[in-house]
Amino acid sequence: MEQDIQFEPTVGREDLLIAGKDDAFREMVHNLLAFSARLEQIRSRFGAFVGLSGVQYTLLISIRQLQSERGVGVRALADHLAFSPPFVTSETTKLVKLGLVTKTPNPDDQRRVHMRVSDKGTALLSQLAPVQQEVNDLLFEPVNAANYALVRQLAASLRASAEKAVLLSDYLVGTERSDQ
Amino acid sequence: MEQDIQFEPTVGREDLLIAGKDDAFREMVHNLLAFSARLEQIRSRFGAFVGLSGVQYTLLISIRQLQSERGVGVRALADHLAFSPPFVTSETTKLVKLGLVTKTPNPDDQRRVHMRVSDKGTALLSQLAPVQQEVNDLLFEPVNAANYALVRQLAASLRASAEKAVLLSDYLVGTERSDQ
DNA sequence: GAACATAATTAAGTTAGTGAAGTATTTTGT
DNA sequence: ACAAAATACTTCACTAACTTAATTATGTTC
């Protein structure tokens, strides 16, 4: 009987196939997809709590995360979140107008800008902290002392491999698509 | 010295704090965020490869995933992906017009609709399979035979806990926000 | 069988997000 | 030294993504 194979497998590596089928893999991807949709919903709620859109909230915490001593640039932030630079400019400008973020020119390169979360922005985020605690405690309930290190390591390496996968998919779509 | 604490921790559970700080947790969240942004980029590429938008591609594979013998309804699909039902209606109607999806009325309840991926849709997806294989192999490179079961289990339980966390955040934003 | 609830759609609008072009600055090659 | 090319950000003009509100049709309840 050959009819077992319903679809072409969407993954090739033997490690990720079970009895030659990708059902388990697909279910995993589908769960990750749903998880990621929920993360976005939650970010919208967090934003709403402090009067921001979900994206603005995401930008704010990403600036906080990426800002070094000096600050983070528009391009770096856009790349991180997979937004276009103009979009980052326009949304962060709103955050500046709200007084939550500062933009200062990079003294070494006047083209660049350094964005940082202002004191007011930090205050706003700390006002949100109790809500985040409650929600995050529940959201990451499956993560515990026993698997925390592993999950963190996994998150970091998946992020890295995903960056490579984007480049590969860009290449594949760019080339193979052209001869259609 | 008390100055060690820069920000209010964004998570409460002891398991997820290291020396009372949430730095590692925040980095993990930030990595998951970046990962999820890359997933979306990749879905756009997959879509582009077969002439669909990223969302349309996502809808197509989600229909395939959720369709039982009968098919999946608009509401169920909307909930799964956190879209509004009208949006699902309009985008899936496009897929129907492209012949990739079928919509048939539920015989038991004439209000409902059963969506299924058509043969043409299945063919389109299997045409994409080789690209998916290459990209997915790289994307999930950190997942291997040793940790596959665990990662799958984690994906499933995180999805479930995220669903609860959305409800909680809805509640918290709804209530605590009102007295501002 | 009237009142209510639910599923999907249509219509109308907003917001999110992009590409193209522009400005200012820095880098490169000669 | 300085024109040419490259880079960082912005402004502008627009498209696509997505939502809320109202509509239609069917099903449920008492």
Tab-separated table of C-alpha atoms (C1' of nucleotides) in Angstrom:
chain	number	residue	atom	x	y	z
A	1	MET	CA	0.000	0.000	0.000
A	2	GLU	CA	1.374	3.392	-1.004
A	3	GLN	CA	-1.679	5.504	-0.260
A	4	ASP	CA	-0.462	6.365	3.252
A	5	ILE	CA	1.278	9.467	2.000
A	6	GLN	CA	-1.408	12.117	1.806
A	7	PHE	CA	0.782	15.109	1.134
A	8	GLU	CA	4.350	15.837	0.294
A	9	PRO	CA	6.163	16.208	3.599
A	10	THR	CA	6.842	19.848	4.475
A	11	VAL	CA	10.074	18.978	6.195
A	12	GLY	CA	12.899	16.788	4.968
A	13	ARG	CA	15.100	15.941	7.949
A	14	GLU	CA	14.690	12.399	9.183
A	15	ASP	CA	14.755	13.563	12.794
A	16	LEU	CA	11.515	15.429	12.257
A	17	LEU	CA	9.622	12.744	10.380
A	18	ILE	CA	7.749	10.013	12.162
A	19	ALA	CA	7.267	6.871	10.113
A	20	GLY	CA	8.153	8.981	7.098
A	21	LYS	CA	5.241	11.355	7.740
A	22	ASP	CA	5.254	14.995	8.777
A	23	ASP	CA	1.965	15.024	10.689
A	24	ALA	CA	3.591	15.658	14.045
A	25	PHE	CA	5.753	18.361	12.535
A	26	ARG	CA	2.796	20.096	11.001
A	27	GLU	CA	0.924	19.983	14.246
A	28	MET	CA	3.886	21.538	16.006
A	29	VAL	CA	4.114	24.349	13.457
A	30	HIS	CA	0.399	24.907	13.746
A	31	ASN	CA	0.726	25.188	17.530
A	32	LEU	CA	3.597	27.631	17.216
A	33	LEU	CA	1.515	29.649	14.820
A	34	ALA	CA	-1.378	29.799	17.236
A	35	PHE	CA	0.981	30.629	20.079
A	36	SER	CA	2.480	33.470	18.133
A	37	ALA	CA	-0.990	34.822	17.308
A	38	ARG	CA	-1.813	34.798	21.026
A	39	LEU	CA	1.410	36.613	21.848
A	40	GLU	CA	0.317	39.352	19.522
A	41	GLN	CA	-3.125	39.506	21.078
A	42	ILE	CA	-1.559	39.836	24.496
A	43	ARG	CA	0.732	42.611	23.319
A	44	SER	CA	-2.354	44.483	22.110
A	45	ARG	CA	-3.899	44.116	25.549
A	46	PHE	CA	-0.727	45.310	27.260
A	47	GLY	CA	-0.659	48.260	24.920
A	48	ALA	CA	-4.303	49.048	25.552
A	49	PHE	CA	-3.615	49.057	29.262
A	50	VAL	CA	-1.237	51.988	28.874
A	51	GLY	CA	-3.007	53.663	25.964
A	52	LEU	CA	-0.811	52.377	23.148
A	53	SER	CA	-1.417	50.163	20.155
A	54	GLY	CA	0.037	46.680	20.225
A	55	VAL	CA	2.769	47.679	17.811
A	56	GLN	CA	3.666	50.770	19.800
A	57	TYR	CA	3.949	48.695	22.930
A	58	THR	CA	6.138	46.212	21.076
A	59	LEU	CA	8.341	49.015	19.796
A	60	LEU	CA	8.654	50.474	23.262
A	61	ILE	CA	9.784	47.245	24.906
A	62	SER	CA	12.024	46.436	21.952
A	63	ILE	CA	13.754	49.776	22.290
A	64	ARG	CA	14.237	49.078	25.969
A	65	GLN	CA	15.638	45.676	25.131
A	66	LEU	CA	17.954	46.767	22.324
A	67	GLN	CA	19.159	50.067	23.702
A	68	SER	CA	22.712	49.799	24.853
A	69	GLU	CA	24.324	52.641	26.757
A	70	ARG	CA	23.790	54.880	23.783
A	71	GLY	CA	20.535	53.791	22.191
A	72	VAL	CA	19.257	51.864	19.224
A	73	GLY	CA	18.912	53.017	15.617
A	74	VAL	CA	15.877	52.953	13.358
A	75	ARG	CA	17.329	50.348	11.054
A	76	ALA	CA	18.309	47.945	13.805
A	77	LEU	CA	14.861	48.175	15.315
A	78	ALA	CA	13.170	47.704	11.947
A	79	ASP	CA	15.258	44.628	11.198
A	80	HIS	CA	14.583	43.165	14.584
A	81	LEU	CA	10.829	43.367	14.238
A	82	ALA	CA	10.727	42.857	10.473
A	83	PHE	CA	9.193	46.266	9.824
A	84	SER	CA	10.170	48.778	7.209
A	85	PRO	CA	12.274	51.695	8.435
A	86	PRO	CA	9.596	54.269	7.475
A	87	PHE	CA	7.096	52.508	9.658
A	88	VAL	CA	9.497	52.497	12.582
A	89	THR	CA	10.172	56.183	12.014
A	90	SER	CA	6.524	57.095	12.027
A	91	GLU	CA	5.524	55.003	15.027
A	92	THR	CA	8.506	55.941	17.147
A	93	THR	CA	7.889	59.591	16.332
A	94	LYS	CA	4.514	59.143	17.969
A	95	LEU	CA	6.219	57.650	21.006
A	96	VAL	CA	8.556	60.639	21.110
A	97	LYS	CA	5.572	62.987	20.991
A	98	LEU	CA	4.069	61.091	23.894
A	99	GLY	CA	7.323	61.633	25.751
A	100	LEU	CA	7.968	57.910	26.136
A	101	VAL	CA	11.054	57.725	23.932
A	102	THR	CA	13.920	60.067	23.167
A	103	LYS	CA	15.655	60.414	19.826
A	104	THR	CA	19.084	61.961	19.869
A	105	PRO	CA	21.502	62.203	16.977
A	106	ASN	CA	24.495	59.913	17.118
A	107	PRO	CA	27.447	62.260	17.710
A	108	ASP	CA	29.772	60.006	15.692
A	109	ASP	CA	27.431	59.866	12.706
A	110	GLN	CA	24.909	62.611	12.263
A	111	ARG	CA	22.752	60.489	9.977
A	112	ARG	CA	22.016	58.036	12.708
A	113	VAL	CA	19.720	58.428	15.617
A	114	HIS	CA	19.825	56.982	19.103
A	115	MET	CA	16.497	55.979	20.544
A	116	ARG	CA	16.063	55.320	24.219
A	117	VAL	CA	13.106	54.833	26.519
A	118	SER	CA	12.631	58.006	28.558
A	119	ASP	CA	12.017	58.130	32.296
A	120	LYS	CA	8.368	58.652	31.550
A	121	GLY	CA	8.422	55.577	29.321
A	122	THR	CA	10.109	53.541	32.006
A	123	ALA	CA	7.528	54.727	34.513
A	124	LEU	CA	4.736	53.732	32.166
A	125	LEU	CA	6.185	50.275	31.728
A	126	SER	CA	6.668	49.763	35.439
A	127	GLN	CA	3.048	50.727	35.914
A	128	LEU	CA	2.240	47.858	33.600
A	129	ALA	CA	4.491	45.397	35.414
A	130	PRO	CA	1.880	43.955	37.809
A	131	VAL	CA	-0.378	43.069	34.893
A	132	GLN	CA	2.521	41.584	32.975
A	133	GLN	CA	3.472	39.487	35.969
A	134	GLU	CA	0.053	37.946	36.256
A	135	VAL	CA	-0.280	37.321	32.557
A	136	ASN	CA	3.267	36.080	32.026
A	137	ASP	CA	3.037	33.717	34.967
A	138	LEU	CA	0.092	32.073	33.271
A	139	LEU	CA	1.399	32.384	29.736
A	140	PHE	CA	4.608	30.583	30.555
A	141	GLU	CA	3.075	28.150	32.959
A	142	PRO	CA	4.545	25.169	31.061
A	143	VAL	CA	8.022	26.562	31.684
A	144	ASN	CA	9.433	25.558	35.035
A	145	ALA	CA	12.683	25.328	36.940
A	146	ALA	CA	13.484	21.994	35.320
A	147	ASN	CA	13.202	23.123	31.702
A	148	TYR	CA	13.798	26.887	31.916
A	149	ALA	CA	17.410	26.800	30.781
A	150	LEU	CA	16.537	24.563	27.884
A	151	VAL	CA	13.619	26.682	26.762
A	152	ARG	CA	15.726	29.806	26.862
A	153	GLN	CA	18.431	28.136	24.869
A	154	LEU	CA	15.867	26.904	22.383
A	155	ALA	CA	14.312	30.342	21.977
A	156	ALA	CA	17.721	31.828	21.245
A	157	SER	CA	18.744	29.200	18.735
A	158	LEU	CA	15.372	29.140	16.990
A	159	ARG	CA	15.611	32.859	16.573
A	160	ALA	CA	19.035	32.469	15.003
A	161	SER	CA	18.007	29.650	12.693
A	162	ALA	CA	14.872	31.552	11.705
A	163	GLU	CA	17.018	34.453	10.586
A	164	LYS	CA	18.950	32.140	8.296
A	165	ALA	CA	15.733	30.546	7.066
A	166	VAL	CA	14.363	33.936	6.042
A	167	LEU	CA	17.439	34.543	3.904
A	168	LEU	CA	17.128	31.114	2.336
A	169	SER	CA	13.444	31.572	1.578
A	170	ASP	CA	14.213	34.946	0.038
A	171	TYR	CA	16.719	33.292	-2.211
A	172	LEU	CA	14.458	30.385	-3.137
A	173	VAL	CA	11.458	32.559	-3.922
A	174	GLY	CA	13.636	34.988	-5.860
A	175	THR	CA	15.235	32.359	-8.078
A	176	GLU	CA	12.826	29.483	-8.585
A	177	ARG	CA	9.871	31.764	-8.948
A	178	SER	CA	11.321	33.649	-11.868
A	179	ASP	CA	11.130	30.659	-14.270
A	180	GLN	CA	7.466	30.062	-13.728
B	1	MET	CA	22.673	48.234	48.061
B	2	GLU	CA	19.166	48.146	46.645
B	3	GLN	CA	19.892	49.730	43.275
B	4	ASP	CA	20.306	46.361	41.570
B	5	ILE	CA	16.662	46.320	40.601
B	6	GLN	CA	16.381	48.401	37.462
B	7	PHE	CA	12.809	47.629	36.549
B	8	GLU	CA	9.842	45.923	38.059
B	9	PRO	CA	10.079	42.283	37.060
B	10	THR	CA	7.682	41.380	34.250
B	11	VAL	CA	7.185	37.905	35.595
B	12	GLY	CA	6.409	36.807	39.129
B	13	ARG	CA	7.073	33.097	39.363
B	14	GLU	CA	10.242	32.231	41.238
B	15	ASP	CA	11.110	29.560	38.683
B	16	LEU	CA	11.530	32.217	36.030
B	17	LEU	CA	13.538	34.723	38.030
B	18	ILE	CA	17.289	34.480	38.331
B	19	ALA	CA	18.703	36.151	41.416
B	20	GLY	CA	15.363	37.925	41.697
B	21	LYS	CA	15.794	39.516	38.272
B	22	ASP	CA	13.847	38.947	35.073
B	23	ASP	CA	16.643	39.693	32.615
B	24	ALA	CA	16.849	36.150	31.316
B	25	PHE	CA	13.083	35.998	31.025
B	26	ARG	CA	12.941	39.211	29.075
B	27	GLU	CA	15.615	38.016	26.740
B	28	MET	CA	13.669	34.832	26.142
B	29	VAL	CA	10.493	36.744	25.362
B	30	HIS	CA	12.425	39.038	23.059
B	31	ASN	CA	13.818	36.004	21.227
B	32	LEU	CA	10.378	34.458	20.887
B	33	LEU	CA	9.130	37.751	19.551
B	34	ALA	CA	11.849	37.878	16.936
B	35	PHE	CA	11.252	34.240	16.076
B	36	SER	CA	7.577	34.857	15.577
B	37	ALA	CA	8.314	37.844	13.341
B	38	ARG	CA	10.558	35.617	11.206
B	39	LEU	CA	7.858	32.976	10.966
B	40	GLU	CA	5.590	35.590	9.514
B	41	GLN	CA	8.220	36.716	7.048
B	42	ILE	CA	8.686	33.139	5.918
B	43	ARG	CA	4.953	32.654	5.476
B	44	SER	CA	4.951	35.698	3.221
B	45	ARG	CA	7.719	34.140	1.139
B	46	PHE	CA	5.870	30.844	0.915
B	47	GLY	CA	2.776	32.711	-0.151
B	48	ALA	CA	4.680	34.702	-2.742
B	49	PHE	CA	6.036	31.477	-4.178
B	50	VAL	CA	2.527	30.348	-5.077
B	51	GLY	CA	1.086	33.781	-5.793
B	52	LEU	CA	-0.671	34.371	-2.487
B	53	SER	CA	-0.268	36.892	0.286
B	54	GLY	CA	1.218	35.682	3.556
B	55	VAL	CA	-2.177	35.737	5.208
B	56	GLN	CA	-3.806	33.805	2.386
B	57	TYR	CA	-1.126	31.160	2.600
B	58	THR	CA	-1.622	30.972	6.359
B	59	LEU	CA	-5.368	30.616	5.906
B	60	LEU	CA	-4.892	27.890	3.322
B	61	ILE	CA	-2.628	25.742	5.497
B	62	SER	CA	-4.795	26.423	8.534
B	63	ILE	CA	-7.856	25.202	6.687
B	64	ARG	CA	-5.948	22.104	5.705
B	65	GLN	CA	-4.889	21.602	9.299
B	66	LEU	CA	-8.293	22.228	10.888
B	67	GLN	CA	-10.530	20.574	8.344
B	68	SER	CA	-11.857	17.337	9.673
B	69	GLU	CA	-13.808	15.015	7.418
B	70	ARG	CA	-16.388	17.719	6.907
B	71	GLY	CA	-14.501	20.982	6.926
B	72	VAL	CA	-13.869	23.952	9.153
B	73	GLY	CA	-16.138	26.931	9.827
B	74	VAL	CA	-15.395	30.628	9.518
B	75	ARG	CA	-15.610	31.253	13.216
B	76	ALA	CA	-13.303	28.422	14.195
B	77	LEU	CA	-10.723	29.593	11.692
B	78	ALA	CA	-11.004	33.193	12.837
B	79	ASP	CA	-10.544	32.214	16.465
B	80	HIS	CA	-7.586	30.052	15.659
B	81	LEU	CA	-5.695	32.816	13.908
B	82	ALA	CA	-7.076	35.675	16.001
B	83	PHE	CA	-8.738	37.367	13.038
B	84	SER	CA	-12.208	38.822	12.844
B	85	PRO	CA	-14.761	36.610	11.089
B	86	PRO	CA	-15.413	39.179	8.336
B	87	PHE	CA	-11.762	39.186	7.469
B	88	VAL	CA	-11.739	35.403	7.219
B	89	THR	CA	-14.842	35.536	5.055
B	90	SER	CA	-13.338	38.005	2.638
B	91	GLU	CA	-9.947	36.340	2.332
B	92	THR	CA	-11.302	32.824	2.044
B	93	THR	CA	-13.754	34.019	-0.595
B	94	LYS	CA	-10.715	35.030	-2.621
B	95	LEU	CA	-9.288	31.541	-2.133
B	96	VAL	CA	-12.586	30.077	-3.311
B	97	LYS	CA	-12.451	32.278	-6.403
B	98	LEU	CA	-8.962	31.004	-7.063
B	99	GLY	CA	-10.333	27.485	-6.807
B	100	LEU	CA	-8.061	26.572	-3.913
B	101	VAL	CA	-10.778	26.176	-1.285
B	102	THR	CA	-14.359	24.962	-1.338
B	103	LYS	CA	-17.178	26.319	0.781
B	104	THR	CA	-20.187	24.098	1.242
B	105	PRO	CA	-23.108	24.687	3.553
B	106	ASN	CA	-23.282	22.515	6.629
B	107	PRO	CA	-26.284	20.244	6.032
B	108	ASP	CA	-27.092	20.151	9.746
B	109	ASP	CA	-27.047	23.919	10.105
B	110	GLN	CA	-27.604	26.039	7.050
B	111	ARG	CA	-26.007	29.086	8.648
B	112	ARG	CA	-22.665	27.391	8.854
B	113	VAL	CA	-20.205	26.700	6.140
B	114	HIS	CA	-17.660	23.954	5.664
B	115	MET	CA	-14.387	25.007	4.162
B	116	ARG	CA	-11.970	22.521	2.728
B	117	VAL	CA	-8.845	22.725	0.627
B	118	SER	CA	-9.709	21.702	-2.935
B	119	ASP	CA	-7.671	19.331	-5.066
B	120	LYS	CA	-6.236	22.335	-6.820
B	121	GLY	CA	-5.281	23.802	-3.453
B	122	THR	CA	-3.657	20.554	-2.414
B	123	ALA	CA	-1.747	20.476	-5.678
B	124	LEU	CA	-0.581	24.034	-5.148
B	125	LEU	CA	0.663	23.209	-1.684
B	126	SER	CA	2.462	20.101	-2.819
B	127	GLN	CA	4.155	22.205	-5.465
B	128	LEU	CA	5.457	24.304	-2.612
B	129	ALA	CA	6.605	21.314	-0.569
B	130	PRO	CA	10.205	21.173	-1.833
B	131	VAL	CA	10.743	24.800	-0.862
B	132	GLN	CA	9.136	24.231	2.505
B	133	GLN	CA	11.359	21.245	3.099
B	134	GLU	CA	14.524	23.215	2.517
B	135	VAL	CA	13.394	26.169	4.580
B	136	ASN	CA	11.894	24.131	7.409
B	137	ASP	CA	14.969	21.961	7.679
B	138	LEU	CA	16.992	25.079	8.320
B	139	LEU	CA	14.368	26.868	10.373
B	140	PHE	CA	14.071	24.012	12.843
B	141	GLU	CA	17.710	23.105	12.787
B	142	PRO	CA	17.938	23.371	16.607
B	143	VAL	CA	15.272	20.685	16.900
B	144	ASN	CA	16.683	17.190	16.712
B	145	ALA	CA	15.837	13.595	17.506
B	146	ALA	CA	16.829	14.095	21.124
B	147	ASN	CA	14.547	17.034	21.864
B	148	TYR	CA	11.802	16.692	19.250
B	149	ALA	CA	9.212	15.122	21.541
B	150	LEU	CA	9.848	17.739	24.178
B	151	VAL	CA	9.629	20.639	21.766
B	152	ARG	CA	6.362	19.350	20.365
B	153	GLN	CA	4.952	18.938	23.823
B	154	LEU	CA	6.117	22.428	24.729
B	155	ALA	CA	4.552	23.960	21.628
B	156	ALA	CA	1.238	22.335	22.455
B	157	SER	CA	1.201	23.375	26.087
B	158	LEU	CA	2.393	26.909	25.379
B	159	ARG	CA	-0.406	27.287	22.909
B	160	ALA	CA	-2.882	26.167	25.545
B	161	SER	CA	-1.491	28.410	28.265
B	162	ALA	CA	-1.391	31.324	25.848
B	163	GLU	CA	-5.088	30.904	25.210
B	164	LYS	CA	-5.756	31.203	28.919
B	165	ALA	CA	-3.405	34.154	29.191
B	166	VAL	CA	-5.338	36.022	26.504
B	167	LEU	CA	-8.524	35.604	28.508
B	168	LEU	CA	-6.811	36.798	31.653
B	169	SER	CA	-5.324	39.833	29.944
B	170	ASP	CA	-8.720	40.657	28.526
B	171	TYR	CA	-10.135	40.578	31.991
B	172	LEU	CA	-7.333	42.609	33.557
B	173	VAL	CA	-7.393	45.309	30.902
B	174	GLY	CA	-11.176	45.444	31.065
B	175	THR	CA	-11.372	45.888	34.796
B	176	GLU	CA	-8.288	47.709	36.043
B	177	ARG	CA	-8.268	50.062	33.141
B	178	SER	CA	-11.740	51.397	33.883
B	179	ASP	CA	-10.710	53.147	37.098
B	180	GLN	CA	-8.011	55.245	35.502
C	1	DG	C1'	-44.383	31.324	17.242
C	2	DA	C1'	-42.466	35.666	18.998
C	3	DA	C1'	-38.046	36.803	21.099
C	4	DC	C1'	-33.528	35.834	21.262
C	5	DA	C1'	-29.091	33.902	19.766
C	6	DT	C1'	-25.715	32.496	16.351
C	7	DA	C1'	-23.074	32.085	11.559
C	8	DA	C1'	-21.723	34.170	7.887
C	9	DT	C1'	-21.643	38.017	4.872
C	10	DT	C1'	-21.765	42.936	3.153
C	11	DA	C1'	-20.628	47.569	3.676
C	12	DA	C1'	-17.902	51.262	5.356
C	13	DG	C1'	-14.154	52.738	7.442
C	14	DT	C1'	-9.504	52.793	10.019
C	15	DT	C1'	-5.017	51.425	10.842
C	16	DA	C1'	-0.994	49.125	9.712
C	17	DG	C1'	2.479	48.866	6.720
C	18	DT	C1'	5.054	49.523	2.236
C	19	DG	C1'	7.847	51.485	-1.783
C	20	DA	C1'	9.618	55.551	-3.979
C	21	DA	C1'	11.672	59.730	-3.628
C	22	DG	C1'	14.106	63.285	-0.886
C	23	DT	C1'	17.551	65.221	2.476
C	24	DA	C1'	21.513	65.101	5.017
C	25	DT	C1'	25.639	62.968	6.207
C	26	DT	C1'	29.519	59.818	5.596
C	27	DT	C1'	32.605	56.958	2.719
C	28	DT	C1'	35.261	55.933	-1.390
C	29	DG	C1'	38.114	56.475	-5.245
C	30	DT	C1'	41.203	59.171	-7.671
D	1	DA	C1'	40.212	67.797	-2.459
D	2	DC	C1'	36.117	66.643	-4.076
D	3	DA	C1'	32.774	64.292	-7.248
D	4	DA	C1'	30.385	59.855	-6.992
D	5	DA	C1'	28.445	56.364	-4.459
D	6	DA	C1'	26.567	54.639	-0.281
D	7	DT	C1'	23.998	54.936	4.123
D	8	DA	C1'	20.392	56.564	7.737
D	9	DC	C1'	16.532	58.486	8.366
D	10	DT	C1'	12.417	60.916	6.908
D	11	DT	C1'	8.328	62.556	4.138
D	12	DC	C1'	4.936	61.417	1.028
D	13	DA	C1'	1.614	58.803	-1.382
D	14	DC	C1'	-0.423	54.839	-1.517
D	15	DT	C1'	-2.052	49.674	-0.829
D	16	DA	C1'	-3.206	45.979	1.828
D	17	DA	C1'	-4.629	44.340	6.175
D	18	DC	C1'	-7.998	44.295	9.301
D	19	DT	C1'	-11.997	46.016	12.195
D	20	DT	C1'	-16.664	47.498	13.776
D	21	DA	C1'	-21.413	47.986	12.669
D	22	DA	C1'	-25.243	46.697	10.226
D	23	DT	C1'	-27.745	42.842	7.343
D	24	DT	C1'	-29.471	38.370	6.165
D	25	DA	C1'	-30.519	33.943	7.122
D	26	DT	C1'	-31.052	30.154	10.057
D	27	DG	C1'	-31.560	27.954	14.378
D	28	DT	C1'	-33.008	27.838	19.466
D	29	DT	C1'	-35.923	28.796	23.471
D	30	DC	C1'	-39.842	29.169	26.206
